[in-house]
Tab-separated table of C-alpha atoms in Angstrom:
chain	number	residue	atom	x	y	z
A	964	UNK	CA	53.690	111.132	138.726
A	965	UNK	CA	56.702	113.829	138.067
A	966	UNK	CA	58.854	112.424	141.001
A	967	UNK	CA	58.058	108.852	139.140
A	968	UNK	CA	59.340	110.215	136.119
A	969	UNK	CA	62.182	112.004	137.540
A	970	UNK	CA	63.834	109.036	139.614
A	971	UNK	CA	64.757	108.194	135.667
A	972	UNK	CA	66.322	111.980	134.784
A	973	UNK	CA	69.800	111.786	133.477
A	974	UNK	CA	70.642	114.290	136.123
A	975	UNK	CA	71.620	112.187	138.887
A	976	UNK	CA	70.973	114.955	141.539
A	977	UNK	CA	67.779	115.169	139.907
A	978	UNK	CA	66.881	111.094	140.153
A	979	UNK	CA	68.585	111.287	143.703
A	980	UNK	CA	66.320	113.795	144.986
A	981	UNK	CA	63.071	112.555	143.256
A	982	UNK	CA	64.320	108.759	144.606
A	983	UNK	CA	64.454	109.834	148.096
A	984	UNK	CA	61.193	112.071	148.096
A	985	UNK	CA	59.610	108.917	147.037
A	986	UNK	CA	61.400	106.922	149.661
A	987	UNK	CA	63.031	104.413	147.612
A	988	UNK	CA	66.463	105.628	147.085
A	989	UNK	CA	67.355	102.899	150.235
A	990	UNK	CA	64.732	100.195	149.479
A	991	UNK	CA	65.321	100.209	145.729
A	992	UNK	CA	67.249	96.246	144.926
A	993	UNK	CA	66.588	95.243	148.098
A	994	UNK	CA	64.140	92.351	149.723
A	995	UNK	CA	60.688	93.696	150.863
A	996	UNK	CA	60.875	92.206	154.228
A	997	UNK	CA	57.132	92.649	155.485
A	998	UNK	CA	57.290	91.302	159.086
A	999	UNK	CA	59.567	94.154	159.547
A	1000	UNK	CA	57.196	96.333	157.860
A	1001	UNK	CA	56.054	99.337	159.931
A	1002	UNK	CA	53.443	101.662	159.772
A	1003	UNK	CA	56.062	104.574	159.731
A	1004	UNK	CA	57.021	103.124	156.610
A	1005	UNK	CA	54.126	104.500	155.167
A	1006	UNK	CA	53.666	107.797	156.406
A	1007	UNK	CA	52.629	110.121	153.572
A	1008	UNK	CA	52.663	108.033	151.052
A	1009	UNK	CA	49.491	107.937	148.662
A	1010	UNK	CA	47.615	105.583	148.163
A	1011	UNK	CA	47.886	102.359	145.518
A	1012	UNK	CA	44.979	103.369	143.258
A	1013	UNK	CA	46.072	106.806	143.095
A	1014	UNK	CA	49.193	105.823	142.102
A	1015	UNK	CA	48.209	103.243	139.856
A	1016	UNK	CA	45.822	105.896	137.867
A	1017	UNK	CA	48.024	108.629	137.727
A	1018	UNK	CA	51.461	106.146	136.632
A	1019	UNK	CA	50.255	103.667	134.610
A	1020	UNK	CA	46.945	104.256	133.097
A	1021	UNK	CA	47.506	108.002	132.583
A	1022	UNK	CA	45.772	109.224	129.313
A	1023	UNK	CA	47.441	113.059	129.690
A	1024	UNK	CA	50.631	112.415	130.645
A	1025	UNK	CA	53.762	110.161	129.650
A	1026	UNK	CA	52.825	106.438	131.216
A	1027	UNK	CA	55.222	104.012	132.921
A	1028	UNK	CA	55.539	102.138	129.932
A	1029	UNK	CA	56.971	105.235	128.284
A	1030	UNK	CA	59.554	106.456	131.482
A	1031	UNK	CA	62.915	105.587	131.285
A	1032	UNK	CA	64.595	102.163	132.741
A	1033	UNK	CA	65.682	103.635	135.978
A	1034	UNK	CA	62.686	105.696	136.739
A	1035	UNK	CA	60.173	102.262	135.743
A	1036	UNK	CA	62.679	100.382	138.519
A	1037	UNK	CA	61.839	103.448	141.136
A	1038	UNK	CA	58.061	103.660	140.475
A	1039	UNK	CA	57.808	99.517	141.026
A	1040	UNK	CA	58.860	99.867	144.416
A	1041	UNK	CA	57.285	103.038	144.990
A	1042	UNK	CA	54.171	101.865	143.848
A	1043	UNK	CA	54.554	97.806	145.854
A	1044	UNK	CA	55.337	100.348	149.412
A	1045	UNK	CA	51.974	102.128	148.698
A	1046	UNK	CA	50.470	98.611	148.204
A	1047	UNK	CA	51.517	97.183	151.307
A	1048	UNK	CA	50.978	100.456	153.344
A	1049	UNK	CA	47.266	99.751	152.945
A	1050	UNK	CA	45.362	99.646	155.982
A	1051	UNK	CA	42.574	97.804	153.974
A	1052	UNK	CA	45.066	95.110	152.345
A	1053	UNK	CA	43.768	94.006	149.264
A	1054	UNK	CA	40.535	94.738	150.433
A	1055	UNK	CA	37.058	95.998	149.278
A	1056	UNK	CA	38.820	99.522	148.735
A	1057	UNK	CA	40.475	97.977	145.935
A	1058	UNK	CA	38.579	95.884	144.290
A	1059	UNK	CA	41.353	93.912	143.187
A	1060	UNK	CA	41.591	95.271	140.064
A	1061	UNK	CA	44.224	97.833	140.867
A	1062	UNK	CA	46.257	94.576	142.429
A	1063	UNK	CA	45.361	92.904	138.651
A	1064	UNK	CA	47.005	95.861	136.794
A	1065	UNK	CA	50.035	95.610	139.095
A	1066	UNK	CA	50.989	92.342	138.508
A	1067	UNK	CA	50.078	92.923	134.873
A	1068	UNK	CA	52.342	95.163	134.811
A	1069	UNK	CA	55.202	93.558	136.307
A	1070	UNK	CA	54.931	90.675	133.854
A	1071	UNK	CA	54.421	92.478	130.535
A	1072	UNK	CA	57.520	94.257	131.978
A	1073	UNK	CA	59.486	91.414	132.642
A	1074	UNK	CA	58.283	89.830	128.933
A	1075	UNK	CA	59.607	92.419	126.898
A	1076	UNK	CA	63.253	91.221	128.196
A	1077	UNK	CA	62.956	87.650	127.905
A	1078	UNK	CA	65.369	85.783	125.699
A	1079	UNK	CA	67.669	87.834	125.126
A	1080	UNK	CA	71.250	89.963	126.377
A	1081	UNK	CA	70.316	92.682	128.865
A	1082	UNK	CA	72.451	96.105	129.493
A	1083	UNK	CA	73.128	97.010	133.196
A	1084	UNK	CA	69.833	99.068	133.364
A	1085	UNK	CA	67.771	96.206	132.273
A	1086	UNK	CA	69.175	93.696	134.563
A	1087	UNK	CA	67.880	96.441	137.194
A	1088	UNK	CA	64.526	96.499	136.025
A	1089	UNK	CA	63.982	92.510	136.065
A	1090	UNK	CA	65.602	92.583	139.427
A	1091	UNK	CA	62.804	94.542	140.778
A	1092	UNK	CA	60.309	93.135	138.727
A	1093	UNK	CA	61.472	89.768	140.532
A	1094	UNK	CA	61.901	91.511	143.990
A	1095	UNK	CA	57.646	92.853	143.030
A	1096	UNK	CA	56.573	89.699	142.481
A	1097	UNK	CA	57.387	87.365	144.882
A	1098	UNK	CA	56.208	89.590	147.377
A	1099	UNK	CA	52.878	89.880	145.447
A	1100	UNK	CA	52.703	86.274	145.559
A	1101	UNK	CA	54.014	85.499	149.103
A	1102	UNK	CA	51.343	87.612	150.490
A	1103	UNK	CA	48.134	87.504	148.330
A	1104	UNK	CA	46.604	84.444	147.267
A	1105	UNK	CA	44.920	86.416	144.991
A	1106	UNK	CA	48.341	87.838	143.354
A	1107	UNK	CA	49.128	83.679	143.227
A	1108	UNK	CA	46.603	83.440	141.018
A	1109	UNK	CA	46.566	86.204	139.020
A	1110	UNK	CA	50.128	85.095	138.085
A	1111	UNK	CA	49.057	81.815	137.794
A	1112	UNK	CA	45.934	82.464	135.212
A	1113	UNK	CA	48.042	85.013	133.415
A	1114	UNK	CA	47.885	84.774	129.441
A	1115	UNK	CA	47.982	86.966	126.739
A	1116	UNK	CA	49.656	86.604	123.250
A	1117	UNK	CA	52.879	87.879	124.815
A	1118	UNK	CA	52.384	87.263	127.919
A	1119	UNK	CA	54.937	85.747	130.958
A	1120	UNK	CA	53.778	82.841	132.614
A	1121	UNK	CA	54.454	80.241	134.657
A	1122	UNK	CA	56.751	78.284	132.740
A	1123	UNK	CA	58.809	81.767	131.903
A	1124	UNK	CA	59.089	81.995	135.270
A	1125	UNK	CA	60.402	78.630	136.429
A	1126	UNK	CA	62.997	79.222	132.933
A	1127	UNK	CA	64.050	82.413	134.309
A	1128	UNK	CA	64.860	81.198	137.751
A	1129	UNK	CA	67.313	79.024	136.334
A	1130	UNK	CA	69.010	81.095	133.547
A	1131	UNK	CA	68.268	84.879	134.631
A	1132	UNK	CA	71.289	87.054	134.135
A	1133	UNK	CA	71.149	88.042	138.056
A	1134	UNK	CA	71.184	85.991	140.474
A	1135	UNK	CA	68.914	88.382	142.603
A	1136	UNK	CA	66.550	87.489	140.152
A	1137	UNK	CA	67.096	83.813	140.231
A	1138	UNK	CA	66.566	83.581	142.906
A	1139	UNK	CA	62.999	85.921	143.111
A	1140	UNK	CA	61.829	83.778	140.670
A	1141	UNK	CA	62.232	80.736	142.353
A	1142	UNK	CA	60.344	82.038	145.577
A	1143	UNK	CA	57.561	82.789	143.151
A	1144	UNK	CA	57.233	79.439	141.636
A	1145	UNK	CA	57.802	77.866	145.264
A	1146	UNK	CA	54.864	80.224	146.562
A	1147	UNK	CA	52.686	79.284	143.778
A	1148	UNK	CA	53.782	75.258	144.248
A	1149	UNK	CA	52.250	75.640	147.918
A	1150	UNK	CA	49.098	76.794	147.030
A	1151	UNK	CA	47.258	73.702	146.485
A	1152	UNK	CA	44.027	75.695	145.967
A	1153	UNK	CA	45.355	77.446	142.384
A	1154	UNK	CA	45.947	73.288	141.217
A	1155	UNK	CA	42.594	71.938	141.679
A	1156	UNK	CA	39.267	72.580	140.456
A	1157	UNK	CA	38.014	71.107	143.725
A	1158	UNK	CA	39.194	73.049	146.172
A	1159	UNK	CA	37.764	70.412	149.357
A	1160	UNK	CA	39.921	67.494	147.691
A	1161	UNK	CA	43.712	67.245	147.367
A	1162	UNK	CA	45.857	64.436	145.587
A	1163	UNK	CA	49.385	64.890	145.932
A	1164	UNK	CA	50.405	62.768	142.415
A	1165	UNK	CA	47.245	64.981	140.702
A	1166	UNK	CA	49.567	68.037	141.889
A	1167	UNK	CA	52.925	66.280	140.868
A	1168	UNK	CA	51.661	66.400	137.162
A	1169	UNK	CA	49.923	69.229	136.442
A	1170	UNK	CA	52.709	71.394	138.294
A	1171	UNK	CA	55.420	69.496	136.532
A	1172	UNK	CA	57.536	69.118	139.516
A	1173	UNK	CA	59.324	65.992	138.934
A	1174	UNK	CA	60.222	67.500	135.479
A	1175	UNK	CA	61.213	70.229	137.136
A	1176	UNK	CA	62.999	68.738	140.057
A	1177	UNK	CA	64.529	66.334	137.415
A	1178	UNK	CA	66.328	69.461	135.943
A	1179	UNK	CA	67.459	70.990	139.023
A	1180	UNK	CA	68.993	67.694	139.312
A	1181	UNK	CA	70.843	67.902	136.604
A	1182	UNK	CA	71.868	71.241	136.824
A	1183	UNK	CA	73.230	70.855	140.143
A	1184	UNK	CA	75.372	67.597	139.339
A	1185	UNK	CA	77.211	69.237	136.138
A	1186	UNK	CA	79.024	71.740	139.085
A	1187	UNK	CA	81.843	69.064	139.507
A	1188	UNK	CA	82.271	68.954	135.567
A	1189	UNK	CA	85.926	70.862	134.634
A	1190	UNK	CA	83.452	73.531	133.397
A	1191	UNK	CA	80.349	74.846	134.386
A	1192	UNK	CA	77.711	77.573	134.007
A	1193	UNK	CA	77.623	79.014	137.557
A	1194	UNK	CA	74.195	80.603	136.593
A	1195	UNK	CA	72.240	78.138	135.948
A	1196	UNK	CA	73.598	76.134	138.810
A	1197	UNK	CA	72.641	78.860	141.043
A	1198	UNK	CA	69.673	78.927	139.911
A	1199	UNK	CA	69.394	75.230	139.950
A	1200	UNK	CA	69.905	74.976	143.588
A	1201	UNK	CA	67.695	77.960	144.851
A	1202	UNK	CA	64.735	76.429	142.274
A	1203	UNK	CA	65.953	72.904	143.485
A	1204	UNK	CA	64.972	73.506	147.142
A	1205	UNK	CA	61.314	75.279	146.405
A	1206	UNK	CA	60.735	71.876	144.990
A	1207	UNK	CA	62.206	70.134	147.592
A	1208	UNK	CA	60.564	72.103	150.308
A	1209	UNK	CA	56.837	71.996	148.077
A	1210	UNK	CA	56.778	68.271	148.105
A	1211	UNK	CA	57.695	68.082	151.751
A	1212	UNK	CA	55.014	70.211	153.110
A	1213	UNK	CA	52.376	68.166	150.480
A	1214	UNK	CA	53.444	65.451	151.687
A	1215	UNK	CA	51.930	66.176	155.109
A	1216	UNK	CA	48.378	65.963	153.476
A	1217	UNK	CA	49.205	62.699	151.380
A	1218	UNK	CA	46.334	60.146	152.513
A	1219	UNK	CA	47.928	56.336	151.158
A	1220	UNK	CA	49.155	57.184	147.697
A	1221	UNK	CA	51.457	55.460	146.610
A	1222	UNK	CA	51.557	56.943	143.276
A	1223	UNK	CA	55.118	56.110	141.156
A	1224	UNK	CA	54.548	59.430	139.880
A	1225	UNK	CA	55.385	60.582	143.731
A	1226	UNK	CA	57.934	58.005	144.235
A	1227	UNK	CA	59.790	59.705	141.165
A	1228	UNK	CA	59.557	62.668	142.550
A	1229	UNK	CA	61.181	61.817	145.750
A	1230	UNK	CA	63.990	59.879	143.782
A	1231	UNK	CA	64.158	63.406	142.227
A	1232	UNK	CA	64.066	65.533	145.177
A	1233	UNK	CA	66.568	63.514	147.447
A	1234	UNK	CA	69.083	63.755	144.149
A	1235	UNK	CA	68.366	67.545	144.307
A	1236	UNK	CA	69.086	67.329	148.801
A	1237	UNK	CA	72.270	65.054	147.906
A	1238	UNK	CA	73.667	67.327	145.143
A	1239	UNK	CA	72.858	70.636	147.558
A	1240	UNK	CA	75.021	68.734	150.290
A	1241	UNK	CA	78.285	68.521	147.953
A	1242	UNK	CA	78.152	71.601	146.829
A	1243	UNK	CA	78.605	72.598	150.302
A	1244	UNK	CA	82.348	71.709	149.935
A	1245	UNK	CA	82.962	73.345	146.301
A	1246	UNK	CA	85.899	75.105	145.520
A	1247	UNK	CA	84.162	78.129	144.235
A	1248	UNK	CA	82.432	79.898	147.161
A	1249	UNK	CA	79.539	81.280	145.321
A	1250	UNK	CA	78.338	77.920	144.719
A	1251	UNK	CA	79.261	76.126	148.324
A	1252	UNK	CA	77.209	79.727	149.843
A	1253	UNK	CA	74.056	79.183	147.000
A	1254	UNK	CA	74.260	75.457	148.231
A	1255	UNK	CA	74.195	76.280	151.983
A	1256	UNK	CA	71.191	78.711	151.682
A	1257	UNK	CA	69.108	76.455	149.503
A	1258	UNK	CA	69.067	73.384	152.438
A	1259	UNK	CA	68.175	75.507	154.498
A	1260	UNK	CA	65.075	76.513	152.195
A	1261	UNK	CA	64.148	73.213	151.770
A	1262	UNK	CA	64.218	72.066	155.052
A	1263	UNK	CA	62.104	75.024	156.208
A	1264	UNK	CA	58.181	75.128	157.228
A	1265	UNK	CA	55.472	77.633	156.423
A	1266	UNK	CA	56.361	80.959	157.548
A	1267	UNK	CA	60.370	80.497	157.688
């Protein structure tokens, strides 16, 4: 708990040194790449629920929701290491309810900054809020669905998500966001309240992909106007190709349905591919590099 609160000390020496007793004065911003995850990674760290209890439901102590930006950026990734340094992985030792907090926590953080300008510091903390949760959701199908089910009065759902993919004031978190809405898209189980039984144009609607593909779409095509957001068209192409890429691979369980509802969402989908391949050649090179690594997203297969 005090190097947690530390990492956010105005004393950078101080933040330095409580950062890297933590380990996450390296990791902090950065992708959580688990294949590469090893088990010296993990080596004395403690363990999720302890962490959890003594952080963020504290009754004696200040809370997370009370530590300063930086130091709520540190103790994210300090606390989603200890998660996936557990031999038990969301197992019966947690009971999922330390899991539940977690990604609680990540989206009544990320809620308090929606809608509005963000200082430097903030921008931080909804990167690794981002960075948090797509790795929650790309390697959990129970932290898909907690995300998924989430509601409360303020709370930041689904459809906060998919916005903030495509106007989030980093483009780190852009494109976080749309990994989370792709990894949610591709489980067909959180869609359905028959889990044996899968229809591809059921799917279509209550997702709202073509809506949402029919955005991207139009996003992407106003990057050849004389002026342009390059945010949202960023955004647009990274979110474009989870779309792309979701309808491909539910596709492959399509059994003679020749809904128009899926025909529009092709139509949609091979505007998004055709728009991705022109911005290939666009004079600014963020936009020809965002274009280049979202075909190669939606082109890709489970586990790429």
């Amino acid at each position: 708990h005090l190097l947690c609160f530390l990492s956010g000390d105005d004393d950078a020496t101080v933040s330095m040194i409580a950062k890297q007793a933590m380990g996450v004065d390296k990791s902090l911003g950065e992708d959580i790449n688990l294949s590469s995850w090893t088990k010296d990674d993990s080596n004395n760290l403690p363990s999720f629920g302890e962490i959890m209890s003594s952080v963020v439901r504290s009754k004696s102590r200040p809370k997370y929701t009370e530590f300063h930006l930086r130091a709520q950026a540190a103790s994210l990734r300090f606390m989603v290491q200890s998660l996936f340094s557990e031999e038990s992985f969301y197992g019966d030792e947690l009971g999922g309810d330390e899991l539940r907090i977690f990604v609680s926590v990540i989206l009544d953080t990320l809620s308090s900054y929606r809608g509005r300008s963000l200082s430097r510091e903030e921008i931080d903390l909804v990167d690794e809020c981002a960075i948090c949760l797509s790795a929650c959701t790309s390697s959990s199908s129970e932290g898909r669905s907690l995300v998924r089910k989430f509601h409360d009065d303020s709370g930041f759902g689904f459809n906060d998500i998919s916005m903030q993919a495509l106007n989030s004031h980093s483009a780190k978190a852009r494109r976080h966001f749309s990994e989370v809405v792709g990894h949610l898209y591709e489980d067909h189980a959180l869609w359905t309240d028959s889990p044996g039984s899968f229809s591809v144009s059921d799917w279509i609607e209550i997702t709202g992909l073509k809506n949402m593909a029919t955005i991207c779409t139009k996003t992407l095509g106003t990057m050849f106007e004389p002026s342009f957001v390059l945010g949202e068209v960023h955004g647009a192409a990274f979110l474009g190709s989870q779309c792309v890429r979701a309808l491909r691979l539910a596709e492959t369980r399509n059994e003679q349905d020749t809904d128009d509802g899926i025909s529009d969402c092709w139509t949609a989908c091979a505007g998004i591919v055709s728009l991705l391949g022109k911005g290939l050649a666009h004079s600014d090179a963020a936009i020809g590099n965002a274009c280049s690594r979202a075909i190669v997203i939606a082109f890709s297969y489970d586990g790429q």
